[in-house]
Amino acid sequence: MTHSTIPPDSAEGFATRQIHAGFTSGVSQNTLTVPIYQSVAYEFPDFAAARDTFALTKPGNIYSRNGNPTNAVLERRVSDLEGGAGAVAVGSGQAAVAIALLTLVAAAGQGPHHIVASNKLYGGTSDLLADTFADLGIEVTFLDPLDSHAWSAALRDTTRAVFLEAIGNPVLTVPDISAIAEAAHAAGVPVVVDSTMATPVLLRPIEHGADIVVHSATKYLGGHGATVAGVIVDGGTFDFTARPERWRRLTQPFHRFGGLVFTDEFDGSDGRTPFLVLARAKGVHDFGPTLSPSSASQILLGIETLDLRVRRQTASALELARFLSAQPQVARVHHPGLTDHPEHELATRLSPEGLGSVFSFDLAARPDEVGPFIDSLELFTLAANIGDVRSLVVHPATMTHSRLDDAGRADAGISSLTVRLSIGLEEPADLRDDLARALSTVTVLDAPRAAEDRFR
Ligand SMILES: Cc1ncc(COP(=O)(O)O)c(C=O)c1O
């Protein structure tokens, strides 16, 4: 059945040759870079191989909604950098968060379902958890990620996941993943960490006890502001068989998949863990948040320079945070890398390699001066992204976190005076001059800042 190259002088007609000539399926070339496999479906060598691959008993490419060879390289690469057992690439970071959590919910079978989540989250994630998950009947308890007792107190029999950001967006909260994982595991709940802001260069949550790591690869992994993508990595560490009645879809015969028991069938040795197979064969298959292979290729290019970019951007960000903290027009700088920040000791212990290139600060200004300050920046681009080689600025209250209510914004540490920066690869001195120029447009308020008012 396998098609081979049709020679130019073949007797096949034009219509046949325009489809088959010059190509042999599955022949690998000696390319140095990862090829973009722009193919919807994959040829099976025979009937038995097709049957077994569809039955999930044999690994292999089926259809690019669920998986693609270019994406598979991205999956293996991010999994390797995170110390995972495997990964699933999806169309966006938002899809990575949604599919990871919905897969855990689905693994449990019918509800009720409950999730415990940090209240220091990217605004889009808050929208998903507080609004759309509520529509789906999934209850979410939000809590302060630094309140270690709150995590265990919030866990219920119906809790299916604990969710937090390794470094919170936008005020750089660094939760103690090990302590939270200990509490969650004692209650039989897996821990999902969004490590977008940390990247595997600075912090690898699985080493600290997290079970599943999600990334908006759109940010640092891609790094160039060109491509939207997401990745879900499974550490393969969570034992779903310890409380099998909680995870019926993984531990009991699954009718939809020919009665397979996922925890018996998939041991993760080939990158297929029970969680990842369910994420791919149910979550990604049913909802369809597919990553295009050309996008995967762009993220792979970005990853090749990940550590160089992240280390340089991290150092520049700390330098600029120090500069801003000394300016009279700045009320507080939300960067725990600063020695007088109340979370300095904790954050530098938990993330000793640094805290990335995104941080926020509150202007000591009248609210009507925030817009003109942002507009007077010249090197910083007003754009809702982070982790780009370009330096970016946003006003979280009216942009990334605008859908939160006032209480949600206050919990997230955001006021109308908060400005978020994402520091790129430009010369730090040029960025400092740009900030200084823009700050000179802000009226210096008379009232001296009380020391205790500098941080919340
Ligand atoms: C921490 C974090 N997680 C998830 C997302 C969502 O990712 P995407 O925009 O790739 O869907 C973002 C986007 O800003 C983010 O900052």
Short mmCIF file of C-alpha atoms and ligand atoms in Angstrom, two decimals:
data_model
loop_
_atom_site.label_atom_id
_atom_site.label_comp_id
_atom_site.label_asym_id
_atom_site.label_seq_id
_atom_site.Cartn_x
_atom_site.Cartn_y
_atom_site.Cartn_z
CA MET A 1 0.00 0.00 0.00
CA THR A 2 2.95 2.34 0.64
CA HIS A 3 3.44 4.87 -2.16
CA SER A 4 6.94 5.26 -3.53
CA THR A 5 8.29 7.92 -5.86
CA ILE A 6 6.70 7.80 -9.31
CA PRO A 7 9.42 8.12 -12.00
CA PRO A 8 8.99 11.08 -14.39
CA ASP A 9 8.35 8.83 -17.37
CA SER A 10 5.68 6.78 -15.60
CA ALA A 11 2.50 5.87 -17.33
CA GLU A 12 0.32 7.43 -14.59
CA GLY A 13 -1.82 10.33 -15.69
CA PHE A 14 -1.18 13.99 -14.91
CA ALA A 15 -3.76 14.12 -12.13
CA THR A 16 -2.12 11.17 -10.39
CA ARG A 17 1.41 12.50 -10.90
CA GLN A 18 0.54 15.97 -9.64
CA ILE A 19 -0.25 14.30 -6.32
CA HIS A 20 2.36 11.55 -6.02
CA ALA A 21 5.38 12.29 -8.23
CA GLY A 22 8.73 12.99 -6.58
CA PHE A 23 7.80 12.11 -3.03
CA THR A 24 8.24 9.07 -0.87
CA SER A 25 6.38 9.21 2.40
CA GLY A 26 8.45 8.82 5.53
CA VAL A 27 11.89 9.24 3.93
CA SER A 28 14.07 11.29 6.27
CA GLN A 29 16.52 13.85 4.89
CA ASN A 30 19.76 14.96 6.47
CA THR A 31 18.52 18.43 7.41
CA LEU A 32 20.39 20.16 10.22
CA THR A 33 17.33 21.97 11.52
CA VAL A 34 14.02 20.43 12.50
CA PRO A 35 11.86 20.06 9.38
CA ILE A 36 8.35 21.51 9.32
CA TYR A 37 6.13 18.51 8.69
CA GLN A 38 3.22 20.29 7.06
CA SER A 39 1.00 17.23 6.89
CA VAL A 40 -2.52 16.70 8.15
CA ALA A 41 -2.44 12.91 8.25
CA TYR A 42 0.15 10.11 8.22
CA GLU A 43 0.47 7.07 6.07
CA PHE A 44 0.23 3.73 7.85
CA PRO A 45 2.29 0.87 6.43
CA ASP A 46 -0.63 -1.53 6.74
CA PHE A 47 -4.09 -2.14 8.21
CA ALA A 48 -2.78 -3.59 11.51
CA ALA A 49 -0.55 -0.58 12.16
CA ALA A 50 -3.47 1.80 11.55
CA ARG A 51 -5.74 -0.19 13.84
CA ASP A 52 -3.19 -0.42 16.66
CA THR A 53 -2.17 3.24 16.45
CA PHE A 54 -5.81 4.34 16.59
CA ALA A 55 -6.33 1.96 19.52
CA LEU A 56 -3.43 3.79 21.28
CA THR A 57 -1.68 0.47 21.87
CA LYS A 58 1.06 1.46 19.40
CA PRO A 59 2.63 4.95 19.44
CA GLY A 60 2.65 6.85 16.17
CA ASN A 61 1.37 9.75 14.11
CA ILE A 62 -2.34 9.68 13.29
CA TYR A 63 -3.64 13.14 12.50
CA SER A 64 -2.06 16.56 13.12
CA ARG A 65 -4.85 17.88 15.32
CA ASN A 66 -3.51 15.53 18.01
CA GLY A 67 0.17 15.37 17.17
CA ASN A 68 2.75 16.18 14.51
CA PRO A 69 6.43 15.17 14.10
CA THR A 70 7.68 18.79 14.29
CA ASN A 71 5.60 19.39 17.40
CA ALA A 72 6.93 16.13 18.82
CA VAL A 73 10.48 17.54 18.73
CA LEU A 74 9.26 20.60 20.64
CA GLU A 75 7.49 18.32 23.13
CA ARG A 76 10.62 16.25 23.72
CA ARG A 77 12.82 19.34 24.00
CA VAL A 78 10.69 21.20 26.56
CA SER A 79 10.10 17.99 28.51
CA ASP A 80 13.84 17.40 28.60
CA LEU A 81 14.58 20.94 29.82
CA GLU A 82 11.92 20.65 32.54
CA GLY A 83 12.98 17.16 33.62
CA GLY A 84 9.62 15.70 32.58
CA ALA A 85 8.53 12.30 31.31
CA GLY A 86 6.89 13.78 28.21
CA ALA A 87 4.85 16.68 26.90
CA VAL A 88 1.99 17.75 24.67
CA ALA A 89 2.31 20.93 22.59
CA VAL A 90 -0.84 23.01 22.01
CA GLY A 91 -1.85 26.18 20.20
CA SER A 92 -1.37 28.66 23.06
CA GLY A 93 -0.38 29.00 26.69
CA GLN A 94 -4.05 29.53 27.46
CA ALA A 95 -4.82 26.15 25.87
CA ALA A 96 -1.99 24.56 27.88
CA VAL A 97 -3.53 25.78 31.16
CA ALA A 98 -7.07 24.85 30.11
CA ILE A 99 -6.24 21.39 28.74
CA ALA A 100 -3.98 20.49 31.68
CA LEU A 101 -6.68 21.33 34.22
CA LEU A 102 -9.58 19.93 32.20
CA THR A 103 -7.65 16.68 31.72
CA LEU A 104 -7.35 16.27 35.49
CA VAL A 105 -11.04 17.04 35.85
CA ALA A 106 -11.85 14.54 33.08
CA ALA A 107 -9.58 11.94 34.69
CA ALA A 108 -11.86 12.00 37.70
CA GLY A 109 -15.02 11.34 35.68
CA GLN A 110 -18.27 12.99 36.67
CA GLY A 111 -18.23 15.95 39.12
CA PRO A 112 -18.46 17.84 41.35
CA HIS A 113 -14.95 19.19 40.74
CA HIS A 114 -12.92 21.73 42.63
CA ILE A 115 -9.58 23.44 41.96
CA VAL A 116 -7.43 25.42 44.37
CA ALA A 117 -5.53 28.25 42.68
CA SER A 118 -3.19 31.07 43.53
CA ASN A 119 -4.71 34.54 43.28
CA LYS A 120 -1.48 35.88 41.70
CA LEU A 121 -2.12 34.79 38.13
CA TYR A 122 -1.96 36.11 34.59
CA GLY A 123 -5.32 37.83 33.90
CA GLY A 124 -6.34 35.43 31.12
CA THR A 125 -5.91 32.49 33.48
CA SER A 126 -8.04 34.26 36.09
CA ASP A 127 -10.71 34.77 33.40
CA LEU A 128 -10.62 31.05 32.56
CA LEU A 129 -10.78 29.89 36.17
CA ALA A 130 -13.21 32.44 37.59
CA ASP A 131 -15.59 32.74 34.65
CA THR A 132 -15.46 29.87 32.14
CA PHE A 133 -14.71 27.14 34.68
CA ALA A 134 -17.62 28.46 36.76
CA ASP A 135 -19.84 28.07 33.65
CA LEU A 136 -18.68 24.45 33.44
CA GLY A 137 -19.53 23.84 37.09
CA ILE A 138 -15.89 23.65 38.19
CA GLU A 139 -15.51 25.51 41.47
CA VAL A 140 -12.23 27.36 42.06
CA THR A 141 -10.93 28.60 45.41
CA PHE A 142 -8.39 31.42 45.02
CA LEU A 143 -5.89 32.06 47.77
CA ASP A 144 -2.73 33.96 48.60
CA PRO A 145 0.06 31.66 47.35
CA LEU A 146 2.38 32.76 50.17
CA ASP A 147 -0.08 31.67 52.88
CA SER A 148 1.19 28.10 53.33
CA HIS A 149 -1.64 27.07 55.70
CA ALA A 150 -4.33 28.27 53.29
CA TRP A 151 -3.41 25.62 50.69
CA SER A 152 -4.07 22.60 52.90
CA ALA A 153 -7.14 24.26 54.43
CA ALA A 154 -8.67 24.78 50.97
CA LEU A 155 -8.26 21.17 49.77
CA ARG A 156 -11.42 19.04 49.56
CA ASP A 157 -12.31 15.49 48.55
CA THR A 158 -13.43 16.91 45.22
CA THR A 159 -10.22 18.91 44.58
CA ARG A 160 -8.70 17.75 41.29
CA ALA A 161 -5.77 20.15 40.98
CA VAL A 162 -3.73 22.76 42.74
CA PHE A 163 -2.66 25.50 40.34
CA LEU A 164 -0.10 28.26 40.71
CA GLU A 165 2.48 30.26 38.79
CA ALA A 166 6.14 29.55 39.62
CA ILE A 167 6.73 33.30 39.48
CA GLY A 168 3.45 35.22 39.60
CA ASN A 169 2.53 37.63 36.83
CA PRO A 170 2.81 40.63 37.33
CA VAL A 171 4.09 41.21 40.90
CA LEU A 172 6.65 38.37 41.02
CA THR A 173 5.21 36.35 43.85
CA VAL A 174 7.36 33.22 44.34
CA PRO A 175 5.38 30.51 46.15
CA ASP A 176 7.09 27.65 47.97
CA ILE A 177 6.29 24.90 45.46
CA SER A 178 7.78 22.14 47.68
CA ALA A 179 5.62 23.05 50.68
CA ILE A 180 2.48 23.41 48.53
CA ALA A 181 3.21 20.10 46.77
CA GLU A 182 3.64 18.37 50.11
CA ALA A 183 0.24 19.59 51.30
CA ALA A 184 -1.45 18.73 47.98
CA HIS A 185 0.11 15.27 47.74
CA ALA A 186 -0.91 14.46 51.32
CA ALA A 187 -4.48 15.08 50.17
CA GLY A 188 -4.00 13.10 46.93
CA VAL A 189 -4.07 16.13 44.64
CA PRO A 190 -1.62 16.83 41.77
CA VAL A 191 0.14 20.18 41.45
CA VAL A 192 0.10 22.09 38.16
CA VAL A 193 2.57 24.96 37.82
CA ASP A 194 2.56 27.61 35.11
CA SER A 195 6.27 28.22 34.69
CA THR A 196 6.04 30.73 31.86
CA MET A 197 7.64 33.55 33.86
CA ALA A 198 10.41 31.34 35.27
CA THR A 199 11.38 29.25 32.25
CA PRO A 200 13.41 26.07 32.86
CA VAL A 201 16.52 28.25 32.92
CA LEU A 202 15.61 29.79 36.28
CA LEU A 203 13.39 27.21 37.97
CA ARG A 204 12.23 23.69 37.20
CA PRO A 205 9.05 23.06 39.20
CA ILE A 206 9.18 19.26 38.83
CA GLU A 207 12.44 19.29 40.83
CA HIS A 208 10.46 20.98 43.61
CA GLY A 209 7.60 18.49 43.66
CA ALA A 210 5.25 19.82 40.97
CA ASP A 211 3.59 17.13 38.86
CA ILE A 212 2.65 19.03 35.73
CA VAL A 213 4.23 22.15 34.23
CA VAL A 214 2.56 24.39 31.67
CA HIS A 215 4.12 27.07 29.50
CA SER A 216 2.98 29.87 27.36
CA ALA A 217 5.76 29.17 24.84
CA THR A 218 4.65 32.46 23.26
CA LYS A 219 6.83 34.23 25.83
CA TYR A 220 10.45 33.35 26.61
CA LEU A 221 10.60 29.96 24.87
CA GLY A 222 9.83 31.56 21.49
CA GLY A 223 11.35 34.80 22.72
CA HIS A 224 10.83 36.94 19.64
CA GLY A 225 7.19 37.93 19.92
CA ALA A 226 6.33 36.15 16.69
CA THR A 227 4.45 32.97 17.60
CA VAL A 228 1.69 31.86 19.97
CA ALA A 229 2.18 28.37 21.44
CA GLY A 230 1.78 26.34 24.62
CA VAL A 231 3.29 23.21 26.13
CA ILE A 232 2.10 20.84 28.87
CA VAL A 233 4.86 18.78 30.52
CA ASP A 234 4.11 15.81 32.75
CA GLY A 235 6.70 14.89 35.35
CA GLY A 236 5.12 11.43 35.47
CA THR A 237 5.43 11.71 39.23
CA PHE A 238 1.82 11.73 40.38
CA ASP A 239 0.55 8.26 41.31
CA PHE A 240 -3.03 8.11 40.09
CA THR A 241 -3.31 4.51 41.33
CA ALA A 242 -2.80 5.52 44.97
CA ARG A 243 -6.47 6.59 45.16
CA PRO A 244 -7.87 4.87 42.07
CA GLU A 245 -11.49 5.75 42.87
CA ARG A 246 -10.62 9.44 42.43
CA TRP A 247 -9.22 9.01 38.90
CA ARG A 248 -11.66 6.55 37.39
CA ARG A 249 -10.96 7.51 33.78
CA LEU A 250 -7.29 6.60 34.24
CA THR A 251 -7.53 3.60 36.53
CA GLN A 252 -10.62 1.76 35.20
CA PRO A 253 -11.36 0.38 31.72
CA PHE A 254 -12.17 3.33 29.47
CA HIS A 255 -14.99 2.34 27.15
CA ARG A 256 -14.23 5.05 24.57
CA PHE A 257 -10.69 3.68 24.16
CA GLY A 258 -11.59 0.01 23.77
CA GLY A 259 -11.57 -0.67 27.50
CA LEU A 260 -7.91 0.34 27.99
CA VAL A 261 -6.85 1.01 31.56
CA PHE A 262 -4.55 4.00 31.05
CA THR A 263 -2.47 3.46 34.20
CA ASP A 264 -1.81 -0.17 33.13
CA GLU A 265 -1.15 0.61 29.49
CA PHE A 266 1.07 3.71 29.66
CA ASP A 267 4.15 3.81 31.89
CA GLY A 268 5.68 6.97 30.41
CA SER A 269 8.79 5.16 29.14
CA ASP A 270 8.08 6.30 25.56
CA GLY A 271 6.91 9.77 26.64
CA ARG A 272 3.33 8.55 26.94
CA THR A 273 2.16 8.91 30.53
CA PRO A 274 -1.50 8.17 31.41
CA PHE A 275 -2.09 11.91 31.93
CA LEU A 276 -0.51 12.94 28.61
CA VAL A 277 -2.33 10.28 26.61
CA LEU A 278 -5.62 11.48 28.08
CA ALA A 279 -4.67 15.12 27.39
CA ARG A 280 -3.87 14.34 23.77
CA ALA A 281 -6.51 11.72 22.92
CA LYS A 282 -9.38 13.44 24.73
CA GLY A 283 -8.61 17.08 25.57
CA VAL A 284 -6.70 18.10 22.44
CA HIS A 285 -8.64 15.68 20.21
CA ASP A 286 -12.06 16.87 21.40
CA PHE A 287 -11.45 20.61 21.79
CA GLY A 288 -8.87 20.93 18.99
CA PRO A 289 -6.38 23.59 20.22
CA THR A 290 -3.73 22.43 17.76
CA LEU A 291 -0.29 23.96 17.36
CA SER A 292 0.77 24.42 13.76
CA PRO A 293 4.12 22.77 12.90
CA SER A 294 5.50 26.04 11.50
CA SER A 295 4.78 27.65 14.86
CA ALA A 296 6.48 24.73 16.63
CA SER A 297 9.51 25.26 14.41
CA GLN A 298 9.69 28.95 15.41
CA ILE A 299 9.52 28.06 19.10
CA LEU A 300 12.27 25.48 18.60
CA LEU A 301 14.49 28.17 17.05
CA GLY A 302 13.78 30.42 20.02
CA ILE A 303 14.66 27.73 22.55
CA GLU A 304 18.12 27.38 21.01
CA THR A 305 19.09 30.72 22.62
CA LEU A 306 16.83 30.51 25.69
CA ASP A 307 19.42 30.58 28.46
CA LEU A 308 21.43 33.41 26.87
CA ARG A 309 18.35 35.59 26.53
CA VAL A 310 16.84 34.79 29.91
CA ARG A 311 20.06 35.36 31.86
CA ARG A 312 20.82 38.66 30.12
CA GLN A 313 17.21 39.92 30.38
CA THR A 314 17.03 38.86 34.04
CA ALA A 315 20.19 40.81 34.89
CA SER A 316 18.99 43.90 33.00
CA ALA A 317 15.60 43.76 34.75
CA LEU A 318 17.15 43.69 38.21
CA GLU A 319 19.40 46.61 37.29
CA LEU A 320 16.38 48.64 36.12
CA ALA A 321 14.31 47.63 39.17
CA ARG A 322 17.12 49.00 41.36
CA PHE A 323 17.14 52.22 39.35
CA LEU A 324 13.37 52.65 39.61
CA SER A 325 13.31 51.97 43.35
CA ALA A 326 15.53 55.03 43.84
CA GLN A 327 13.27 57.42 41.89
CA PRO A 328 10.97 59.83 43.77
CA GLN A 329 8.16 59.31 41.23
CA VAL A 330 8.04 55.57 42.07
CA ALA A 331 6.08 54.42 45.13
CA ARG A 332 7.16 50.76 45.10
CA VAL A 333 8.86 48.27 42.86
CA HIS A 334 7.46 44.74 42.86
CA HIS A 335 10.75 42.92 42.41
CA PRO A 336 11.79 40.58 45.21
CA GLY A 337 15.35 40.66 43.86
CA LEU A 338 15.62 44.04 45.65
CA THR A 339 17.20 43.49 49.04
CA ASP A 340 14.63 45.61 50.91
CA HIS A 341 11.65 43.77 49.38
CA PRO A 342 9.80 41.81 52.12
CA GLU A 343 9.93 38.60 50.06
CA HIS A 344 13.60 38.98 49.10
CA GLU A 345 14.94 36.14 51.25
CA LEU A 346 12.13 33.74 50.30
CA ALA A 347 12.19 34.53 46.58
CA THR A 348 15.95 34.35 46.22
CA ARG A 349 16.02 31.07 48.16
CA LEU A 350 13.28 29.55 45.97
CA SER A 351 14.59 30.96 42.69
CA PRO A 352 18.32 31.54 43.24
CA GLU A 353 19.02 31.93 39.51
CA GLY A 354 16.92 35.10 39.36
CA LEU A 355 13.36 36.21 38.80
CA GLY A 356 13.16 36.84 35.08
CA SER A 357 12.71 40.01 33.10
CA VAL A 358 9.12 40.96 33.97
CA PHE A 359 8.36 43.16 36.94
CA SER A 360 5.96 45.88 37.97
CA PHE A 361 6.16 49.14 39.81
CA ASP A 362 3.63 51.59 41.18
CA LEU A 363 3.98 55.23 40.26
CA ALA A 364 3.78 57.78 43.07
CA ALA A 365 1.58 59.92 40.89
CA ARG A 366 -1.93 61.10 40.28
CA PRO A 367 -3.86 58.39 38.38
CA ASP A 368 -4.28 60.75 35.40
CA GLU A 369 -0.49 60.89 35.00
CA VAL A 370 -0.09 57.15 34.34
CA GLY A 371 -1.28 57.30 30.72
CA PRO A 372 0.98 60.22 29.75
CA PHE A 373 3.93 58.49 31.50
CA ILE A 374 3.39 55.35 29.41
CA ASP A 375 2.89 57.38 26.24
CA SER A 376 6.14 59.25 26.80
CA LEU A 377 8.23 56.05 26.82
CA GLU A 378 10.05 55.68 23.52
CA LEU A 379 12.04 52.45 23.70
CA PHE A 380 9.39 50.49 25.58
CA THR A 381 6.60 49.33 23.29
CA LEU A 382 3.04 49.42 24.63
CA ALA A 383 2.06 45.82 23.90
CA ALA A 384 0.47 42.97 25.86
CA ASN A 385 3.26 40.42 25.83
CA ILE A 386 6.25 39.39 27.93
CA GLY A 387 9.53 37.57 27.38
CA ASP A 388 10.18 39.28 24.04
CA VAL A 389 13.63 40.49 22.91
CA ARG A 390 11.95 43.93 22.73
CA SER A 391 11.19 45.79 25.95
CA LEU A 392 7.47 46.11 26.51
CA VAL A 393 5.19 48.02 28.85
CA VAL A 394 1.57 47.44 29.83
CA HIS A 395 -0.89 48.98 32.24
CA PRO A 396 -2.31 45.80 33.84
CA ALA A 397 -5.44 47.45 35.32
CA THR A 398 -6.73 48.51 31.89
CA MET A 399 -5.06 45.83 29.77
CA THR A 400 -3.98 42.32 30.85
CA HIS A 401 -5.97 42.30 34.11
CA SER A 402 -8.85 44.55 33.01
CA ARG A 403 -11.50 41.80 33.28
CA LEU A 404 -10.87 41.28 36.99
CA ASP A 405 -13.08 43.13 39.43
CA ASP A 406 -11.51 45.60 41.88
CA ALA A 407 -11.15 42.96 44.59
CA GLY A 408 -9.53 40.49 42.18
CA ARG A 409 -7.09 43.16 41.00
CA ALA A 410 -6.26 44.12 44.59
CA ASP A 411 -5.63 40.43 45.40
CA ALA A 412 -3.37 40.22 42.36
CA GLY A 413 -1.40 43.19 43.73
CA ILE A 414 -2.44 45.58 40.97
CA SER A 415 -3.65 49.16 41.33
CA SER A 416 -4.39 51.81 38.73
CA LEU A 417 -0.85 53.12 39.36
CA THR A 418 0.82 49.78 38.56
CA VAL A 419 2.94 49.62 35.41
CA ARG A 420 4.38 46.32 34.17
CA LEU A 421 7.62 46.11 32.23
CA SER A 422 9.10 43.21 30.30
CA ILE A 423 12.78 43.90 29.77
CA GLY A 424 14.24 42.91 26.43
CA LEU A 425 17.76 42.63 25.06
CA GLU A 426 18.41 46.32 24.40
CA GLU A 427 21.28 48.09 26.19
CA PRO A 428 20.15 48.51 29.82
CA ALA A 429 21.56 52.07 29.85
CA ASP A 430 19.27 53.05 26.95
CA LEU A 431 16.26 51.57 28.74
CA ARG A 432 17.20 53.37 31.96
CA ASP A 433 17.46 56.69 30.08
CA ASP A 434 14.05 56.09 28.52
CA LEU A 435 12.49 55.43 31.94
CA ALA A 436 14.24 58.46 33.43
CA ARG A 437 12.98 60.69 30.60
CA ALA A 438 9.40 59.44 31.03
CA LEU A 439 9.55 59.76 34.83
CA SER A 440 10.63 63.39 34.47
CA THR A 441 7.13 64.08 33.09
CA VAL A 442 5.54 62.86 36.35
CA THR A 443 4.88 65.34 39.17
CA VAL A 444 6.87 64.48 42.29
CA LEU A 445 4.29 64.21 45.08
CA ASP A 446 5.16 66.14 48.25
CA ALA A 447 4.25 63.48 50.79
CA PRO A 448 7.32 61.38 51.68
CA ARG A 449 6.76 57.65 51.27
CA ALA A 450 6.27 55.83 54.53
CA ALA A 451 8.63 52.83 54.65
CA GLU A 452 5.79 50.40 55.38
CA ASP A 453 3.81 51.79 52.44
CA ARG A 454 6.47 50.82 49.91
CA PHE A 455 5.32 47.23 49.72
CA ARG A 456 2.08 45.40 50.10
C1 LIG B 1 1.90 33.33 32.92
C2 LIG B 1 1.07 33.17 31.67
N1 LIG B 1 0.42 32.02 31.45
C3 LIG B 1 -0.36 31.85 30.36
C4 LIG B 1 -0.49 32.83 29.42
C5 LIG B 1 -1.36 32.60 28.22
O1 LIG B 1 -0.52 32.31 27.14
P1 LIG B 1 -0.90 32.58 25.60
O2 LIG B 1 -0.99 34.05 25.43
O3 LIG B 1 0.23 31.94 24.88
O4 LIG B 1 -2.20 31.92 25.35
C6 LIG B 1 0.18 34.04 29.59
C7 LIG B 1 0.02 35.12 28.60
O5 LIG B 1 0.36 36.24 28.83
C8 LIG B 1 0.99 34.22 30.75
O6 LIG B 1 1.64 35.36 30.97
#
